[in-house]
mmCIF file with all atom_site columns, C-alpha atoms in Angstrom:
data_model
loop_
_atom_site.group_PDB
_atom_site.id
_atom_site.type_symbol
_atom_site.label_atom_id
_atom_site.label_alt_id
_atom_site.label_comp_id
_atom_site.label_asym_id
_atom_site.label_entity_id
_atom_site.label_seq_id
_atom_site.pdbx_PDB_ins_code
_atom_site.Cartn_x
_atom_site.Cartn_y
_atom_site.Cartn_z
_atom_site.occupancy
_atom_site.B_iso_or_equiv
_atom_site.pdbx_formal_charge
_atom_site.auth_seq_id
_atom_site.auth_comp_id
_atom_site.auth_asym_id
_atom_site.auth_atom_id
_atom_site.pdbx_PDB_model_num
ATOM 1   C CA . SER A 1 1   ? -7.637  -10.854 -5.112  1.00 44.00 ? 1   SER A CA 1
ATOM 2   C CA . GLN A 1 2   ? -3.775  -8.832  -5.515  1.00 48.00 ? 2   GLN A CA 1
ATOM 3   C CA . GLN A 1 3   ? -2.584  -7.837  -8.956  1.00 61.00 ? 3   GLN A CA 1
ATOM 4   C CA . GLY A 1 4   ? 1.633   -8.270  -8.416  1.00 68.00 ? 4   GLY A CA 1
ATOM 5   C CA . GLU A 1 5   ? 3.658   -11.066 -7.162  1.00 81.00 ? 5   GLU A CA 1
ATOM 6   C CA . GLU A 1 6   ? 6.662   -10.510 -5.519  1.00 84.00 ? 6   GLU A CA 1
ATOM 7   C CA . ASP A 1 7   ? 10.368  -12.925 -6.536  1.00 86.00 ? 7   ASP A CA 1
ATOM 8   C CA . PRO A 1 8   ? 11.333  -14.104 -3.478  1.00 93.00 ? 8   PRO A CA 1
ATOM 9   C CA . GLN A 1 9   ? 8.505   -14.195 -0.832  1.00 92.00 ? 9   GLN A CA 1
ATOM 10  C CA . ALA A 1 10  ? 12.201  -14.018 1.106   1.00 94.00 ? 10  ALA A CA 1
ATOM 11  C CA . LEU A 1 11  ? 15.449  -12.990 1.141   1.00 96.00 ? 11  LEU A CA 1
ATOM 12  C CA . SER A 1 12  ? 18.706  -12.533 3.030   1.00 96.00 ? 12  SER A CA 1
ATOM 13  C CA . ILE A 1 13  ? 22.163  -10.755 1.907   1.00 96.00 ? 13  ILE A CA 1
ATOM 14  C CA . GLN A 1 14  ? 25.422  -9.835  3.200   1.00 97.00 ? 14  GLN A CA 1
ATOM 15  C CA . GLU A 1 15  ? 25.437  -6.128  3.188   1.00 97.00 ? 15  GLU A CA 1
ATOM 16  C CA . GLY A 1 16  ? 27.426  -4.916  0.692   1.00 97.00 ? 16  GLY A CA 1
ATOM 17  C CA . GLU A 1 17  ? 25.463  -7.770  -1.459  1.00 97.00 ? 17  GLU A CA 1
ATOM 18  C CA . ASN A 1 18  ? 23.004  -6.100  -4.526  1.00 97.00 ? 18  ASN A CA 1
ATOM 19  C CA . ALA A 1 19  ? 19.322  -7.660  -4.153  1.00 97.00 ? 19  ALA A CA 1
ATOM 20  C CA . THR A 1 20  ? 17.155  -8.299  -7.011  1.00 97.00 ? 20  THR A CA 1
ATOM 21  C CA . MET A 1 21  ? 13.494  -7.926  -6.346  1.00 96.00 ? 21  MET A CA 1
ATOM 22  C CA . ASN A 1 22  ? 10.588  -9.608  -9.025  1.00 96.00 ? 22  ASN A CA 1
ATOM 23  C CA . CYS A 1 23  ? 7.259   -8.725  -9.636  1.00 94.00 ? 23  CYS A CA 1
ATOM 24  C CA . SER A 1 24  ? 4.773   -9.773  -11.673 1.00 93.00 ? 24  SER A CA 1
ATOM 25  C CA . TYR A 1 25  ? 1.248   -9.028  -12.639 1.00 90.00 ? 25  TYR A CA 1
ATOM 26  C CA . LYS A 1 26  ? -2.040  -9.897  -15.555 1.00 88.00 ? 26  LYS A CA 1
ATOM 27  C CA . THR A 1 27  ? -3.283  -7.046  -16.871 1.00 85.00 ? 27  THR A CA 1
ATOM 28  C CA . SER A 1 28  ? -2.125  -3.730  -18.473 1.00 87.00 ? 28  SER A CA 1
ATOM 29  C CA . ILE A 1 29  ? -1.284  -0.636  -16.755 1.00 87.00 ? 29  ILE A CA 1
ATOM 30  C CA . ASN A 1 30  ? -0.473  2.793   -16.284 1.00 86.00 ? 30  ASN A CA 1
ATOM 31  C CA . ASN A 1 31  ? 3.097   2.424   -14.111 1.00 89.00 ? 31  ASN A CA 1
ATOM 32  C CA . LEU A 1 32  ? 4.265   -0.289  -11.508 1.00 91.00 ? 32  LEU A CA 1
ATOM 33  C CA . GLN A 1 33  ? 5.324   1.774   -8.598  1.00 92.00 ? 33  GLN A CA 1
ATOM 34  C CA . TRP A 1 34  ? 7.901   0.152   -5.986  1.00 95.00 ? 34  TRP A CA 1
ATOM 35  C CA . TYR A 1 35  ? 6.667   0.990   -1.908  1.00 96.00 ? 35  TYR A CA 1
ATOM 36  C CA . ARG A 1 36  ? 9.444   0.266   1.534   1.00 97.00 ? 36  ARG A CA 1
ATOM 37  C CA . GLN A 1 37  ? 7.513   -1.262  4.143   1.00 96.00 ? 37  GLN A CA 1
ATOM 38  C CA . ASN A 1 38  ? 9.471   -0.616  7.734   1.00 93.00 ? 38  ASN A CA 1
ATOM 39  C CA . SER A 1 39  ? 7.809   -3.935  10.780  1.00 87.00 ? 39  SER A CA 1
ATOM 40  C CA . GLY A 1 40  ? 4.745   -1.994  12.076  1.00 81.00 ? 40  GLY A CA 1
ATOM 41  C CA . ARG A 1 41  ? 5.860   1.249   9.662   1.00 84.00 ? 41  ARG A CA 1
ATOM 42  C CA . GLY A 1 42  ? 3.332   3.013   7.164   1.00 88.00 ? 42  GLY A CA 1
ATOM 43  C CA . LEU A 1 43  ? 4.615   2.127   3.027   1.00 94.00 ? 43  LEU A CA 1
ATOM 44  C CA . VAL A 1 44  ? 7.058   4.673   2.033   1.00 95.00 ? 44  VAL A CA 1
ATOM 45  C CA . HIS A 1 45  ? 6.904   5.437   -2.034  1.00 94.00 ? 45  HIS A CA 1
ATOM 46  C CA . LEU A 1 46  ? 10.213  4.949   -3.656  1.00 96.00 ? 46  LEU A CA 1
ATOM 47  C CA . ILE A 1 47  ? 10.197  4.553   -7.706  1.00 95.00 ? 47  ILE A CA 1
ATOM 48  C CA . LEU A 1 48  ? 7.665   4.938   -9.743  1.00 93.00 ? 48  LEU A CA 1
ATOM 49  C CA . ILE A 1 49  ? 7.396   3.313   -13.713 1.00 94.00 ? 49  ILE A CA 1
ATOM 50  C CA . ARG A 1 50  ? 5.571   4.504   -16.467 1.00 92.00 ? 50  ARG A CA 1
ATOM 51  C CA . SER A 1 51  ? 5.055   1.902   -18.857 1.00 92.00 ? 51  SER A CA 1
ATOM 52  C CA . ASN A 1 52  ? 6.423   3.405   -21.819 1.00 94.00 ? 52  ASN A CA 1
ATOM 53  C CA . GLU A 1 53  ? 9.594   3.661   -19.916 1.00 96.00 ? 53  GLU A CA 1
ATOM 54  C CA . ARG A 1 54  ? 11.980  0.723   -19.276 1.00 97.00 ? 54  ARG A CA 1
ATOM 55  C CA . GLU A 1 55  ? 14.063  1.380   -17.156 1.00 98.00 ? 55  GLU A CA 1
ATOM 56  C CA . LYS A 1 56  ? 14.703  4.229   -13.774 1.00 97.00 ? 56  LYS A CA 1
ATOM 57  C CA . HIS A 1 57  ? 17.188  4.631   -11.262 1.00 96.00 ? 57  HIS A CA 1
ATOM 58  C CA . SER A 1 58  ? 17.057  6.414   -8.016  1.00 95.00 ? 58  SER A CA 1
ATOM 59  C CA . GLY A 1 59  ? 20.644  6.817   -5.949  1.00 97.00 ? 59  GLY A CA 1
ATOM 60  C CA . ARG A 1 60  ? 20.911  2.950   -5.620  1.00 97.00 ? 60  ARG A CA 1
ATOM 61  C CA . LEU A 1 61  ? 17.617  1.753   -7.050  1.00 98.00 ? 61  LEU A CA 1
ATOM 62  C CA . ARG A 1 62  ? 17.811  0.382   -10.177 1.00 98.00 ? 62  ARG A CA 1
ATOM 63  C CA . VAL A 1 63  ? 13.943  -1.437  -12.084 1.00 98.00 ? 63  VAL A CA 1
ATOM 64  C CA . THR A 1 64  ? 12.829  -2.439  -15.263 1.00 98.00 ? 64  THR A CA 1
ATOM 65  C CA . LEU A 1 65  ? 9.509   -3.151  -16.730 1.00 97.00 ? 65  LEU A CA 1
ATOM 66  C CA . ASP A 1 66  ? 8.344   -5.371  -19.542 1.00 97.00 ? 66  ASP A CA 1
ATOM 67  C CA . THR A 1 67  ? 5.794   -4.731  -20.754 1.00 95.00 ? 67  THR A CA 1
ATOM 68  C CA . SER A 1 68  ? 5.765   -7.514  -23.028 1.00 95.00 ? 68  SER A CA 1
ATOM 69  C CA . LYS A 1 69  ? 5.844   -10.719 -19.645 1.00 95.00 ? 69  LYS A CA 1
ATOM 70  C CA . LYS A 1 70  ? 4.101   -7.995  -17.369 1.00 94.00 ? 70  LYS A CA 1
ATOM 71  C CA . SER A 1 71  ? 6.770   -7.855  -15.135 1.00 95.00 ? 71  SER A CA 1
ATOM 72  C CA . SER A 1 72  ? 8.769   -5.389  -13.503 1.00 96.00 ? 72  SER A CA 1
ATOM 73  C CA . SER A 1 73  ? 12.326  -6.095  -11.686 1.00 97.00 ? 73  SER A CA 1
ATOM 74  C CA . LEU A 1 74  ? 13.675  -3.972  -8.600  1.00 97.00 ? 74  LEU A CA 1
ATOM 75  C CA . LEU A 1 75  ? 17.431  -3.924  -8.031  1.00 98.00 ? 75  LEU A CA 1
ATOM 76  C CA . ILE A 1 76  ? 19.271  -2.326  -5.059  1.00 98.00 ? 76  ILE A CA 1
ATOM 77  C CA . THR A 1 77  ? 22.714  -1.919  -5.239  1.00 98.00 ? 77  THR A CA 1
ATOM 78  C CA . ALA A 1 78  ? 25.758  -1.838  -2.523  1.00 97.00 ? 78  ALA A CA 1
ATOM 79  C CA . SER A 1 79  ? 22.618  -3.177  0.117   1.00 97.00 ? 79  SER A CA 1
ATOM 80  C CA . ARG A 1 80  ? 22.716  -0.999  3.873   1.00 96.00 ? 80  ARG A CA 1
ATOM 81  C CA . ALA A 1 81  ? 21.419  -3.133  7.018   1.00 95.00 ? 81  ALA A CA 1
ATOM 82  C CA . ALA A 1 82  ? 18.938  -0.076  7.051   1.00 95.00 ? 82  ALA A CA 1
ATOM 83  C CA . ASP A 1 83  ? 17.818  -1.326  3.736   1.00 97.00 ? 83  ASP A CA 1
ATOM 84  C CA . THR A 1 84  ? 16.033  -4.327  5.858   1.00 97.00 ? 84  THR A CA 1
ATOM 85  C CA . ALA A 1 85  ? 12.479  -3.960  5.115   1.00 97.00 ? 85  ALA A CA 1
ATOM 86  C CA . SER A 1 86  ? 9.470   -5.413  3.116   1.00 96.00 ? 86  SER A CA 1
ATOM 87  C CA . TYR A 1 87  ? 8.928   -4.213  -0.973  1.00 97.00 ? 87  TYR A CA 1
ATOM 88  C CA . PHE A 1 88  ? 5.177   -4.573  -2.315  1.00 95.00 ? 88  PHE A CA 1
ATOM 89  C CA . CYS A 1 89  ? 4.881   -3.644  -6.470  1.00 93.00 ? 89  CYS A CA 1
ATOM 90  C CA . ALA A 1 90  ? 1.839   -1.766  -7.034  1.00 91.00 ? 90  ALA A CA 1
ATOM 91  C CA . THR A 1 91  ? 0.038   -1.460  -9.584  1.00 87.00 ? 91  THR A CA 1
ATOM 92  C CA . GLY A 1 92  ? -1.699  0.885   -11.998 1.00 80.00 ? 92  GLY A CA 1
ATOM 93  C CA . PRO A 1 93  ? -4.675  -0.128  -14.258 1.00 72.00 ? 93  PRO A CA 1
ATOM 94  C CA . ILE A 1 94  ? -5.424  1.693   -17.449 1.00 71.00 ? 94  ILE A CA 1
ATOM 95  C CA . GLN A 1 95  ? -8.796  0.408   -16.390 1.00 61.00 ? 95  GLN A CA 1
ATOM 96  C CA . GLY A 1 96  ? -9.845  2.246   -13.255 1.00 55.00 ? 96  GLY A CA 1
ATOM 97  C CA . ALA A 1 97  ? -7.129  5.298   -13.182 1.00 56.00 ? 97  ALA A CA 1
ATOM 98  C CA . GLN A 1 98  ? -5.981  6.241   -10.069 1.00 62.00 ? 98  GLN A CA 1
ATOM 99  C CA . LYS A 1 99  ? -6.517  2.510   -8.028  1.00 73.00 ? 99  LYS A CA 1
ATOM 100 C CA . LEU A 1 100 ? -3.329  0.859   -6.795  1.00 82.00 ? 100 LEU A CA 1
ATOM 101 C CA . VAL A 1 101 ? -2.476  -3.100  -5.931  1.00 84.00 ? 101 VAL A CA 1
ATOM 102 C CA . PHE A 1 102 ? -0.373  -4.701  -4.238  1.00 88.00 ? 102 PHE A CA 1
ATOM 103 C CA . GLY A 1 103 ? 1.663   -7.780  -4.342  1.00 86.00 ? 103 GLY A CA 1
ATOM 104 C CA . GLN A 1 104 ? 1.981   -9.789  -1.306  1.00 89.00 ? 104 GLN A CA 1
ATOM 105 C CA . GLY A 1 105 ? 5.911   -8.524  -0.501  1.00 93.00 ? 105 GLY A CA 1
ATOM 106 C CA . THR A 1 106 ? 9.200   -9.724  -1.104  1.00 95.00 ? 106 THR A CA 1
ATOM 107 C CA . ARG A 1 107 ? 10.486  -9.338  2.623   1.00 96.00 ? 107 ARG A CA 1
ATOM 108 C CA . LEU A 1 108 ? 14.532  -8.472  2.263   1.00 97.00 ? 108 LEU A CA 1
ATOM 109 C CA . THR A 1 109 ? 17.256  -8.849  5.753   1.00 97.00 ? 109 THR A CA 1
ATOM 110 C CA . ILE A 1 110 ? 20.217  -7.685  5.015   1.00 97.00 ? 110 ILE A CA 1
ATOM 111 C CA . ASN A 1 111 ? 22.776  -9.110  7.458   1.00 95.00 ? 111 ASN A CA 1
ATOM 112 C CA . PRO A 1 112 ? 25.388  -7.334  8.750   1.00 90.00 ? 112 PRO A CA 1
ATOM 113 C CA . GLU B 2 1   ? 4.465   19.698  5.724   1.00 62.00 ? 1   GLU B CA 1
ATOM 114 C CA . ALA B 2 2   ? 2.473   17.381  8.007   1.00 79.00 ? 2   ALA B CA 1
ATOM 115 C CA . GLY B 2 3   ? 2.440   13.356  6.508   1.00 93.00 ? 3   GLY B CA 1
ATOM 116 C CA . VAL B 2 4   ? -1.339  11.183  6.606   1.00 96.00 ? 4   VAL B CA 1
ATOM 117 C CA . VAL B 2 5   ? -2.103  10.713  10.037  1.00 97.00 ? 5   VAL B CA 1
ATOM 118 C CA . GLN B 2 6   ? -4.107  8.253   11.291  1.00 97.00 ? 6   GLN B CA 1
ATOM 119 C CA . SER B 2 7   ? -5.765  7.360   14.709  1.00 97.00 ? 7   SER B CA 1
ATOM 120 C CA . PRO B 2 8   ? -5.287  5.775   16.852  1.00 97.00 ? 8   PRO B CA 1
ATOM 121 C CA . ARG B 2 9   ? -2.258  3.587   16.031  1.00 96.00 ? 9   ARG B CA 1
ATOM 122 C CA . TYR B 2 10  ? -3.553  0.744   18.241  1.00 97.00 ? 10  TYR B CA 1
ATOM 123 C CA . LYS B 2 11  ? -7.191  -0.673  19.585  1.00 97.00 ? 11  LYS B CA 1
ATOM 124 C CA . ILE B 2 12  ? -7.713  -3.858  20.786  1.00 98.00 ? 12  ILE B CA 1
ATOM 125 C CA . ILE B 2 13  ? -11.097 -4.629  20.939  1.00 97.00 ? 13  ILE B CA 1
ATOM 126 C CA . GLU B 2 14  ? -14.336 -7.387  22.179  1.00 97.00 ? 14  GLU B CA 1
ATOM 127 C CA . LYS B 2 15  ? -15.824 -9.320  18.596  1.00 96.00 ? 15  LYS B CA 1
ATOM 128 C CA . LYS B 2 16  ? -19.374 -7.849  18.313  1.00 97.00 ? 16  LYS B CA 1
ATOM 129 C CA . GLN B 2 17  ? -17.644 -4.343  19.545  1.00 98.00 ? 17  GLN B CA 1
ATOM 130 C CA . PRO B 2 18  ? -17.933 -1.374  17.018  1.00 98.00 ? 18  PRO B CA 1
ATOM 131 C CA . VAL B 2 19  ? -14.646 0.489   15.940  1.00 98.00 ? 19  VAL B CA 1
ATOM 132 C CA . ALA B 2 20  ? -13.804 3.306   14.181  1.00 98.00 ? 20  ALA B CA 1
ATOM 133 C CA . PHE B 2 21  ? -10.477 4.591   11.661  1.00 97.00 ? 21  PHE B CA 1
ATOM 134 C CA . TRP B 2 22  ? -10.067 8.046   11.373  1.00 97.00 ? 22  TRP B CA 1
ATOM 135 C CA . CYS B 2 23  ? -7.358  9.830   9.691   1.00 98.00 ? 23  CYS B CA 1
ATOM 136 C CA . ASN B 2 24  ? -6.853  13.146  7.354   1.00 97.00 ? 24  ASN B CA 1
ATOM 137 C CA . PRO B 2 25  ? -5.264  13.177  4.109   1.00 96.00 ? 25  PRO B CA 1
ATOM 138 C CA . ILE B 2 26  ? -1.750  15.487  3.055   1.00 95.00 ? 26  ILE B CA 1
ATOM 139 C CA . SER B 2 27  ? -3.381  19.134  2.333   1.00 93.00 ? 27  SER B CA 1
ATOM 140 C CA . GLY B 2 28  ? -4.437  19.333  -0.862  1.00 90.00 ? 28  GLY B CA 1
ATOM 141 C CA . HIS B 2 29  ? -4.451  15.610  -1.727  1.00 92.00 ? 29  HIS B CA 1
ATOM 142 C CA . ASN B 2 30  ? -7.997  14.482  -3.689  1.00 90.00 ? 30  ASN B CA 1
ATOM 143 C CA . THR B 2 31  ? -7.615  10.854  -3.407  1.00 91.00 ? 31  THR B CA 1
ATOM 144 C CA . LEU B 2 32  ? -7.847  9.098   -0.223  1.00 94.00 ? 32  LEU B CA 1
ATOM 145 C CA . TYR B 2 33  ? -7.893  5.195   0.317   1.00 94.00 ? 33  TYR B CA 1
ATOM 146 C CA . TRP B 2 34  ? -8.000  2.581   2.891   1.00 96.00 ? 34  TRP B CA 1
ATOM 147 C CA . TYR B 2 35  ? -6.060  -0.370  2.701   1.00 95.00 ? 35  TYR B CA 1
ATOM 148 C CA . ARG B 2 36  ? -6.645  -3.471  4.994   1.00 96.00 ? 36  ARG B CA 1
ATOM 149 C CA . GLN B 2 37  ? -3.360  -5.454  5.607   1.00 95.00 ? 37  GLN B CA 1
ATOM 150 C CA . ASN B 2 38  ? -3.381  -9.225  7.238   1.00 94.00 ? 38  ASN B CA 1
ATOM 151 C CA . LEU B 2 39  ? 0.039   -10.114 8.418   1.00 90.00 ? 39  LEU B CA 1
ATOM 152 C CA . GLY B 2 40  ? 2.465   -10.970 5.753   1.00 88.00 ? 40  GLY B CA 1
ATOM 153 C CA . GLN B 2 41  ? 0.876   -10.149 2.666   1.00 91.00 ? 41  GLN B CA 1
ATOM 154 C CA . GLY B 2 42  ? 0.034   -6.128  1.252   1.00 91.00 ? 42  GLY B CA 1
ATOM 155 C CA . PRO B 2 43  ? -2.321  -4.222  1.357   1.00 93.00 ? 43  PRO B CA 1
ATOM 156 C CA . GLU B 2 44  ? -5.776  -5.118  0.464   1.00 93.00 ? 44  GLU B CA 1
ATOM 157 C CA . LEU B 2 45  ? -8.168  -1.652  -0.961  1.00 92.00 ? 45  LEU B CA 1
ATOM 158 C CA . LEU B 2 46  ? -10.998 -1.365  0.993   1.00 95.00 ? 46  LEU B CA 1
ATOM 159 C CA . ILE B 2 47  ? -12.444 1.702   -1.095  1.00 94.00 ? 47  ILE B CA 1
ATOM 160 C CA . ARG B 2 48  ? -10.726 4.841   -2.267  1.00 92.00 ? 48  ARG B CA 1
ATOM 161 C CA . TYR B 2 49  ? -12.186 8.641   -2.553  1.00 93.00 ? 49  TYR B CA 1
ATOM 162 C CA . GLU B 2 50  ? -11.960 11.372  -5.313  1.00 90.00 ? 50  GLU B CA 1
ATOM 163 C CA . ASN B 2 51  ? -13.147 14.600  -3.032  1.00 91.00 ? 51  ASN B CA 1
ATOM 164 C CA . GLU B 2 52  ? -16.333 13.085  -1.129  1.00 91.00 ? 52  GLU B CA 1
ATOM 165 C CA . GLU B 2 53  ? -17.469 10.701  -3.721  1.00 91.00 ? 53  GLU B CA 1
ATOM 166 C CA . ALA B 2 54  ? -16.422 6.654   -3.584  1.00 92.00 ? 54  ALA B CA 1
ATOM 167 C CA . VAL B 2 55  ? -15.944 5.722   -6.565  1.00 87.00 ? 55  VAL B CA 1
ATOM 168 C CA . ASP B 2 56  ? -14.114 2.965   -5.434  1.00 86.00 ? 56  ASP B CA 1
ATOM 169 C CA . ASP B 2 57  ? -15.444 1.053   -2.745  1.00 89.00 ? 57  ASP B CA 1
ATOM 170 C CA . SER B 2 58  ? -16.597 -3.050  -4.229  1.00 85.00 ? 58  SER B CA 1
ATOM 171 C CA . GLN B 2 59  ? -14.034 -5.008  -2.252  1.00 88.00 ? 59  GLN B CA 1
ATOM 172 C CA . LEU B 2 60  ? -15.535 -3.161  1.438   1.00 92.00 ? 60  LEU B CA 1
ATOM 173 C CA . PRO B 2 61  ? -17.924 -5.509  3.176   1.00 91.00 ? 61  PRO B CA 1
ATOM 174 C CA . LYS B 2 62  ? -20.411 -3.890  3.308   1.00 90.00 ? 62  LYS B CA 1
ATOM 175 C CA . ASP B 2 63  ? -22.578 -5.416  5.832   1.00 94.00 ? 63  ASP B CA 1
ATOM 176 C CA . ARG B 2 64  ? -20.424 -3.778  8.128   1.00 96.00 ? 64  ARG B CA 1
ATOM 177 C CA . PHE B 2 65  ? -17.462 -1.462  6.989   1.00 97.00 ? 65  PHE B CA 1
ATOM 178 C CA . SER B 2 66  ? -18.584 2.253   6.503   1.00 97.00 ? 66  SER B CA 1
ATOM 179 C CA . ALA B 2 67  ? -16.748 5.363   5.101   1.00 97.00 ? 67  ALA B CA 1
ATOM 180 C CA . GLU B 2 68  ? -16.927 8.269   4.951   1.00 95.00 ? 68  GLU B CA 1
ATOM 181 C CA . ARG B 2 69  ? -15.681 11.545  3.734   1.00 95.00 ? 69  ARG B CA 1
ATOM 182 C CA . LEU B 2 70  ? -17.220 14.724  5.387   1.00 84.00 ? 70  LEU B CA 1
ATOM 183 C CA . LYS B 2 71  ? -15.847 17.884  2.936   1.00 85.00 ? 71  LYS B CA 1
ATOM 184 C CA . GLY B 2 72  ? -13.180 15.890  0.864   1.00 83.00 ? 72  GLY B CA 1
ATOM 185 C CA . VAL B 2 73  ? -10.692 16.709  3.753   1.00 91.00 ? 73  VAL B CA 1
ATOM 186 C CA . ASP B 2 74  ? -10.789 13.820  6.386   1.00 96.00 ? 74  ASP B CA 1
ATOM 187 C CA . SER B 2 75  ? -11.770 10.776  6.532   1.00 97.00 ? 75  SER B CA 1
ATOM 188 C CA . THR B 2 76  ? -13.383 7.544   8.900   1.00 97.00 ? 76  THR B CA 1
ATOM 189 C CA . LEU B 2 77  ? -13.472 3.779   8.406   1.00 98.00 ? 77  LEU B CA 1
ATOM 190 C CA . LYS B 2 78  ? -16.045 2.114   10.721  1.00 98.00 ? 78  LYS B CA 1
ATOM 191 C CA . ILE B 2 79  ? -16.688 -1.498  11.628  1.00 97.00 ? 79  ILE B CA 1
ATOM 192 C CA . GLN B 2 80  ? -19.479 -2.256  13.226  1.00 97.00 ? 80  GLN B CA 1
ATOM 193 C CA . PRO B 2 81  ? -20.027 -4.898  14.174  1.00 97.00 ? 81  PRO B CA 1
ATOM 194 C CA . ALA B 2 82  ? -16.112 -6.773  14.641  1.00 97.00 ? 82  ALA B CA 1
ATOM 195 C CA . GLU B 2 83  ? -15.001 -9.506  14.032  1.00 97.00 ? 83  GLU B CA 1
ATOM 196 C CA . LEU B 2 84  ? -12.231 -11.778 14.778  1.00 97.00 ? 84  LEU B CA 1
ATOM 197 C CA . GLY B 2 85  ? -11.122 -11.672 11.212  1.00 96.00 ? 85  GLY B CA 1
ATOM 198 C CA . ASP B 2 86  ? -11.144 -7.853  11.222  1.00 97.00 ? 86  ASP B CA 1
ATOM 199 C CA . SER B 2 87  ? -8.053  -8.476  13.118  1.00 97.00 ? 87  SER B CA 1
ATOM 200 C CA . ALA B 2 88  ? -5.621  -6.685  11.014  1.00 97.00 ? 88  ALA B CA 1
ATOM 201 C CA . VAL B 2 89  ? -3.201  -3.025  10.065  1.00 97.00 ? 89  VAL B CA 1
ATOM 202 C CA . TYR B 2 90  ? -5.875  -0.387  8.335   1.00 97.00 ? 90  TYR B CA 1
ATOM 203 C CA . LEU B 2 91  ? -3.868  1.839   6.033   1.00 97.00 ? 91  LEU B CA 1
ATOM 204 C CA . CYS B 2 92  ? -4.791  5.358   5.210   1.00 97.00 ? 92  CYS B CA 1
ATOM 205 C CA . ALA B 2 93  ? -2.914  6.937   1.675   1.00 95.00 ? 93  ALA B CA 1
ATOM 206 C CA . SER B 2 94  ? -3.824  10.429  0.028   1.00 94.00 ? 94  SER B CA 1
ATOM 207 C CA . SER B 2 95  ? -2.002  11.037  -3.416  1.00 90.00 ? 95  SER B CA 1
ATOM 208 C CA . LEU B 2 96  ? -3.027  13.895  -6.104  1.00 87.00 ? 96  LEU B CA 1
ATOM 209 C CA . PRO B 2 97  ? -4.960  12.558  -9.682  1.00 75.00 ? 97  PRO B CA 1
ATOM 210 C CA . LEU B 2 98  ? -3.723  10.031  -12.498 1.00 66.00 ? 98  LEU B CA 1
ATOM 211 C CA . ASN B 2 99  ? -2.463  7.815   -10.878 1.00 61.00 ? 99  ASN B CA 1
ATOM 212 C CA . THR B 2 100 ? 1.585   9.852   -8.437  1.00 78.00 ? 100 THR B CA 1
ATOM 213 C CA . GLU B 2 101 ? 3.166   8.242   -5.437  1.00 87.00 ? 101 GLU B CA 1
ATOM 214 C CA . ALA B 2 102 ? 0.956   7.466   -2.759  1.00 91.00 ? 102 ALA B CA 1
ATOM 215 C CA . PHE B 2 103 ? 1.704   8.966   0.610   1.00 93.00 ? 103 PHE B CA 1
ATOM 216 C CA . PHE B 2 104 ? 0.174   5.926   3.682   1.00 95.00 ? 104 PHE B CA 1
ATOM 217 C CA . GLY B 2 105 ? 0.085   6.754   7.402   1.00 96.00 ? 105 GLY B CA 1
ATOM 218 C CA . GLN B 2 106 ? 1.233   4.606   10.260  1.00 94.00 ? 106 GLN B CA 1
ATOM 219 C CA . GLY B 2 107 ? -1.661  2.501   9.737   1.00 96.00 ? 107 GLY B CA 1
ATOM 220 C CA . THR B 2 108 ? -3.489  1.153   13.211  1.00 97.00 ? 108 THR B CA 1
ATOM 221 C CA . ARG B 2 109 ? -3.189  -1.886  13.920  1.00 97.00 ? 109 ARG B CA 1
ATOM 222 C CA . LEU B 2 110 ? -6.472  -3.682  15.061  1.00 98.00 ? 110 LEU B CA 1
ATOM 223 C CA . THR B 2 111 ? -7.224  -6.242  17.523  1.00 97.00 ? 111 THR B CA 1
ATOM 224 C CA . VAL B 2 112 ? -10.514 -8.044  17.880  1.00 98.00 ? 112 VAL B CA 1
ATOM 225 C CA . VAL B 2 113 ? -10.686 -10.758 21.013  1.00 97.00 ? 113 VAL B CA 1
#
């Protein structure tokens, strides 16, 4: 079974627009991570936010975490064609540390 | 520094045949994961190692799947015999301790015909 669920499952926007993806999870966590996967490739780590943090930035990425709602969002600003990929959230639970549990992903398409 | 290396990249086998995947993690990473990813889905954990010890194999179908990590470095994942439903991408990842980011290999795409 998977812990997180991303929403929407698919998102298509124009280049230059902002893209927002959401992740909901079920159990208490130590941290939440976002990964990107280009077609036919492995996953690449984007950003990690700890349970005591509410917001984190990295370049054009902005991640928020609301532990009371058990949800997180990933915002990509000024999207580029190269951002086309699948995006996954992964939670690191408090119990059974070091176990990353992935959601089903959001398929993002950036149209030129 | 090389990342996580997996081989082979692709494998096509007939059902009931055995198959093995190999993973070389990043040097110094004590934690090693094997995930299975079906088309359009997120990765699902099969087994996690801390050094040479399998600390979480609850999702590994033990009737046909086996894994080992000799000397706490390289790891192999084996399926015997393979079934049609085993067709998927098998991903290996490694990380440092304490819930840090995981580094993934390119994966092995298995097709069982």
